[in-house]
Amino acid sequence: EDKVVQSPLSLVVHEGDTVTLNCSYEVTNFRSLLWYKQEKKAPTFLFMLTSSGIEKKSGRLSSILDKKELFSILNITATQTGDSAVYLCAVGLYTGTASKLTFGTGTRLQVTL
Amino acid sequence: NAGVTQTPKFRILKIGQSMTLQCAQDMNHNYMYWYRQDPGMGLKLIYYSVGAGITDKGEVPNGYNVSRSTTEDFPLRLELAAPSQTSVYFCASSWNNEQFFGPGTRLTVL
């Protein structure tokens, strides 16, 4: 059974801190790993990773994938209260006819003043 | 582009009632998906479609049906609503493995 595990489940930090969110996976037919940010509504796309060791960056957020050890991390530097959200990791699987996503349960991040 | 749209935003059903959740996208994506998200949980795939006329089951298809008569529309049907189907339902469409989500439908079955 395909499995995506995120840790920690929840996290409270002070504004300005740096956080690292973890995602490990055990799946067949791996195609990609995606990170989403979910505030009150629908998930919004952050990154898609397909190759090991290549860091993707967007402002204060960055992510990297290790396909040998089957995990990814999402880093947020100089956190702000607007970063408070649930961060979802999903692994894209190729089924032969389509790409499906298997989601982890998410990490709830709360950034306090 | 409106992206992915879903209706209704909220709905309360009685046990045994039926309803259809509507989903439409205007990005000409072939792939479309229905997920449910229970409180504090990740998203679970209900059904997906690779193109008009083609649908397939995801992880949790029981109690649901879908159809895909056009590229744009992918409605989800609940025939006999049960309390276990209380959830938030997200529709998504994708291109190159990146999925774009609709705003969700919050469904309560009492």
Coordinates of C-alpha atoms in Angstrom, one line a residue:
Chain A
E1 CA 0.0 0.0 0.0
D2 CA 1.3 3.4 -0.9
K3 CA 2.1 5.6 2.1
V4 CA 3.1 9.2 2.6
V5 CA 4.1 10.3 6.2
Q6 CA 4.6 13.8 7.3
S7 CA 6.2 15.0 10.5
P8 CA 5.7 16.8 12.8
L9 CA 1.9 16.7 12.8
S10 CA 1.9 20.2 14.2
L11 CA 4.3 22.9 15.1
V12 CA 4.2 26.3 16.8
V13 CA 7.0 28.8 16.2
H14 CA 7.7 32.4 16.8
E15 CA 7.8 34.9 13.9
G16 CA 11.3 35.0 12.5
D17 CA 12.1 31.3 13.2
T18 CA 13.2 28.8 10.6
V19 CA 11.2 25.6 10.3
T20 CA 11.8 22.3 8.5
L21 CA 8.9 20.1 7.6
N22 CA 9.4 16.5 6.7
C23 CA 7.8 14.1 4.2
S24 CA 8.7 10.4 3.8
Y25 CA 7.1 8.0 1.3
E26 CA 6.8 4.4 0.4
V27 CA 5.2 4.1 -3.0
T28 CA 5.3 2.2 -6.3
N29 CA 5.7 4.0 -9.6
F30 CA 7.0 7.2 -8.1
R31 CA 6.7 10.1 -10.5
S32 CA 7.0 13.3 -8.5
L33 CA 6.6 14.9 -5.0
L34 CA 4.5 17.9 -4.5
W35 CA 4.1 20.4 -1.7
Y36 CA 0.9 22.3 -1.1
K37 CA -0.1 25.0 1.4
Q38 CA -3.7 24.8 2.7
E39 CA -5.2 27.7 4.6
K40 CA -8.9 27.8 5.0
K41 CA -9.9 26.5 1.7
A42 CA -8.3 24.6 -1.2
P43 CA -4.7 23.6 -1.3
T44 CA -2.4 25.9 -3.3
F45 CA 0.6 24.6 -5.2
L46 CA 4.1 25.3 -3.8
F47 CA 6.6 23.0 -5.5
M48 CA 6.9 19.9 -7.6
L49 CA 10.1 17.9 -7.3
T50 CA 11.1 15.1 -9.6
S51 CA 14.9 14.9 -9.3
S52 CA 17.1 14.2 -6.3
G53 CA 19.3 16.9 -4.8
I54 CA 18.0 19.8 -6.8
E55 CA 16.7 22.5 -4.5
K56 CA 13.6 24.5 -5.5
K57 CA 13.2 28.0 -4.1
S58 CA 10.4 30.5 -3.9
G59 CA 11.1 33.5 -1.7
R60 CA 11.6 32.2 1.8
L61 CA 10.4 28.7 1.0
S62 CA 12.7 26.0 -0.4
S63 CA 12.4 22.2 -0.9
I64 CA 14.6 19.3 -1.8
L65 CA 14.0 15.7 -2.7
D66 CA 16.1 12.6 -1.8
K67 CA 14.9 9.7 -4.0
K68 CA 17.4 7.3 -2.5
E69 CA 16.2 7.8 1.1
L70 CA 12.6 8.5 0.0
F71 CA 12.0 11.8 1.7
S72 CA 11.6 15.5 1.1
I73 CA 11.9 18.5 3.3
L74 CA 10.2 21.9 3.0
N75 CA 12.1 24.8 4.7
I76 CA 10.6 28.1 5.6
T77 CA 13.0 30.8 6.7
A78 CA 12.1 34.0 8.6
T79 CA 8.6 32.8 9.2
Q80 CA 5.7 35.2 9.2
T81 CA 2.2 34.9 10.6
G82 CA 0.9 34.6 7.1
D83 CA 2.8 31.3 6.8
S84 CA 0.4 29.7 9.3
A85 CA -1.4 26.9 7.4
V86 CA -1.4 23.2 6.9
Y87 CA 1.4 22.0 4.6
L88 CA 0.5 19.0 2.6
C89 CA 3.0 16.6 0.9
A90 CA 1.7 14.5 -2.0
V91 CA 3.4 11.9 -4.1
G92 CA 2.5 11.6 -7.8
L93 CA 2.1 8.1 -9.0
Y94 CA 2.0 6.9 -12.6
T95 CA -0.7 4.3 -13.0
G96 CA -0.2 3.7 -16.7
T97 CA -3.2 5.8 -17.7
A98 CA -3.0 8.7 -15.3
S99 CA -1.0 10.4 -12.6
K100 CA -2.6 10.2 -9.2
L101 CA -1.6 11.9 -6.0
T102 CA -1.4 10.2 -2.6
F103 CA -1.4 12.8 0.2
G104 CA 0.1 12.8 3.6
T105 CA -2.1 14.0 6.5
G106 CA -0.3 17.4 6.6
T107 CA 1.7 19.4 9.1
R108 CA -0.1 22.2 10.8
L109 CA 2.2 25.2 11.3
Q110 CA 1.2 28.1 13.6
V111 CA 3.4 31.2 13.6
T112 CA 3.0 33.4 16.6
L113 CA 4.1 37.0 17.2
Chain B
N1 CA -9.8 31.8 -16.7
A2 CA -12.0 30.9 -13.8
G3 CA -9.9 27.8 -13.1
V4 CA -11.7 25.0 -11.3
T5 CA -15.2 25.9 -10.0
Q6 CA -17.4 23.9 -7.7
T7 CA -21.0 24.2 -6.6
P8 CA -22.5 24.3 -4.1
K9 CA -20.2 25.7 -1.5
F10 CA -22.2 24.2 1.4
R11 CA -24.9 21.6 1.6
I12 CA -26.8 19.7 4.4
L13 CA -28.4 16.4 3.4
K14 CA -30.6 14.0 5.3
I15 CA -29.6 10.4 5.5
G16 CA -30.7 8.6 2.3
Q17 CA -31.0 11.7 0.1
S18 CA -29.1 12.0 -3.1
M19 CA -27.2 14.9 -4.7
T20 CA -24.7 15.9 -7.3
L21 CA -21.6 18.0 -6.6
Q22 CA -20.7 20.0 -9.7
C23 CA -17.2 20.6 -10.9
A24 CA -16.0 22.5 -14.0
Q25 CA -12.7 23.6 -15.4
D26 CA -11.9 25.9 -18.2
M27 CA -8.2 25.1 -18.6
N28 CA -8.7 22.3 -21.1
H29 CA -7.1 19.8 -18.8
N30 CA -7.7 16.1 -19.6
Y31 CA -7.2 14.9 -16.0
M32 CA -9.8 15.6 -13.4
Y33 CA -10.1 14.3 -9.8
W34 CA -12.4 14.2 -6.8
Y35 CA -11.1 14.1 -3.3
R36 CA -12.6 14.2 0.1
Q37 CA -10.9 15.7 3.2
D38 CA -12.1 14.7 6.7
P39 CA -11.1 17.0 9.6
G40 CA -7.4 16.9 10.4
M41 CA -6.7 14.5 7.6
G42 CA -5.1 14.6 4.2
L43 CA -7.0 14.3 0.9
K44 CA -8.3 10.9 -0.2
L45 CA -9.0 10.2 -3.9
I46 CA -12.5 9.1 -4.7
Y47 CA -12.6 9.0 -8.5
Y48 CA -10.5 10.3 -11.3
S49 CA -10.8 10.7 -15.1
V50 CA -8.2 10.8 -17.8
G51 CA -10.5 12.3 -20.4
A52 CA -14.1 12.5 -21.6
G53 CA -15.8 9.2 -21.3
I54 CA -13.1 7.6 -19.1
T55 CA -13.4 7.3 -15.3
D56 CA -11.7 5.1 -12.7
K57 CA -11.9 4.5 -9.0
G58 CA -9.6 6.0 -6.5
E59 CA -9.0 4.9 -2.8
V60 CA -12.5 5.5 -1.4
P61 CA -15.1 5.1 -4.3
N62 CA -17.9 3.4 -2.3
G63 CA -21.1 5.4 -2.2
Y64 CA -20.1 7.7 -5.1
N65 CA -20.5 7.7 -8.8
V66 CA -19.0 10.0 -11.5
S67 CA -19.4 10.7 -15.2
R68 CA -17.3 12.7 -17.7
S69 CA -19.3 13.5 -20.7
T70 CA -17.2 16.6 -21.6
T71 CA -13.6 17.7 -21.0
E72 CA -14.9 20.6 -18.8
D73 CA -17.3 18.9 -16.4
F74 CA -16.8 16.1 -13.9
P75 CA -19.8 15.8 -11.5
L76 CA -19.8 13.6 -8.4
R77 CA -23.0 11.8 -7.5
L78 CA -24.0 10.6 -4.0
E79 CA -27.0 8.3 -4.3
L80 CA -27.8 7.4 -0.7
A81 CA -26.2 9.9 1.6
A82 CA -24.7 8.5 4.9
P83 CA -23.2 10.3 7.9
S84 CA -19.8 8.9 7.0
Q85 CA -19.9 11.0 3.8
T86 CA -19.8 14.2 5.9
S87 CA -16.6 15.9 4.6
V88 CA -15.2 18.6 2.4
Y89 CA -15.0 17.6 -1.2
F90 CA -12.4 19.0 -3.6
C91 CA -12.4 18.7 -7.3
A92 CA -9.1 19.2 -9.1
S93 CA -7.8 19.2 -12.7
S94 CA -4.2 18.7 -13.7
W95 CA -1.6 19.3 -16.3
N96 CA 1.9 17.8 -16.1
N97 CA 1.2 16.4 -12.6
E98 CA 0.5 19.8 -11.0
Q99 CA -3.1 19.7 -9.7
F100 CA -5.3 22.8 -9.5
F101 CA -8.0 22.6 -6.9
G102 CA -11.5 24.1 -6.7
P103 CA -12.7 25.9 -3.6
G104 CA -14.4 22.9 -2.1
T105 CA -17.9 21.8 -1.1
R106 CA -18.6 21.3 2.6
L107 CA -21.2 18.5 2.9
T108 CA -22.9 17.5 6.1
V109 CA -25.2 14.5 6.3
L110 CA -27.5 14.4 9.3

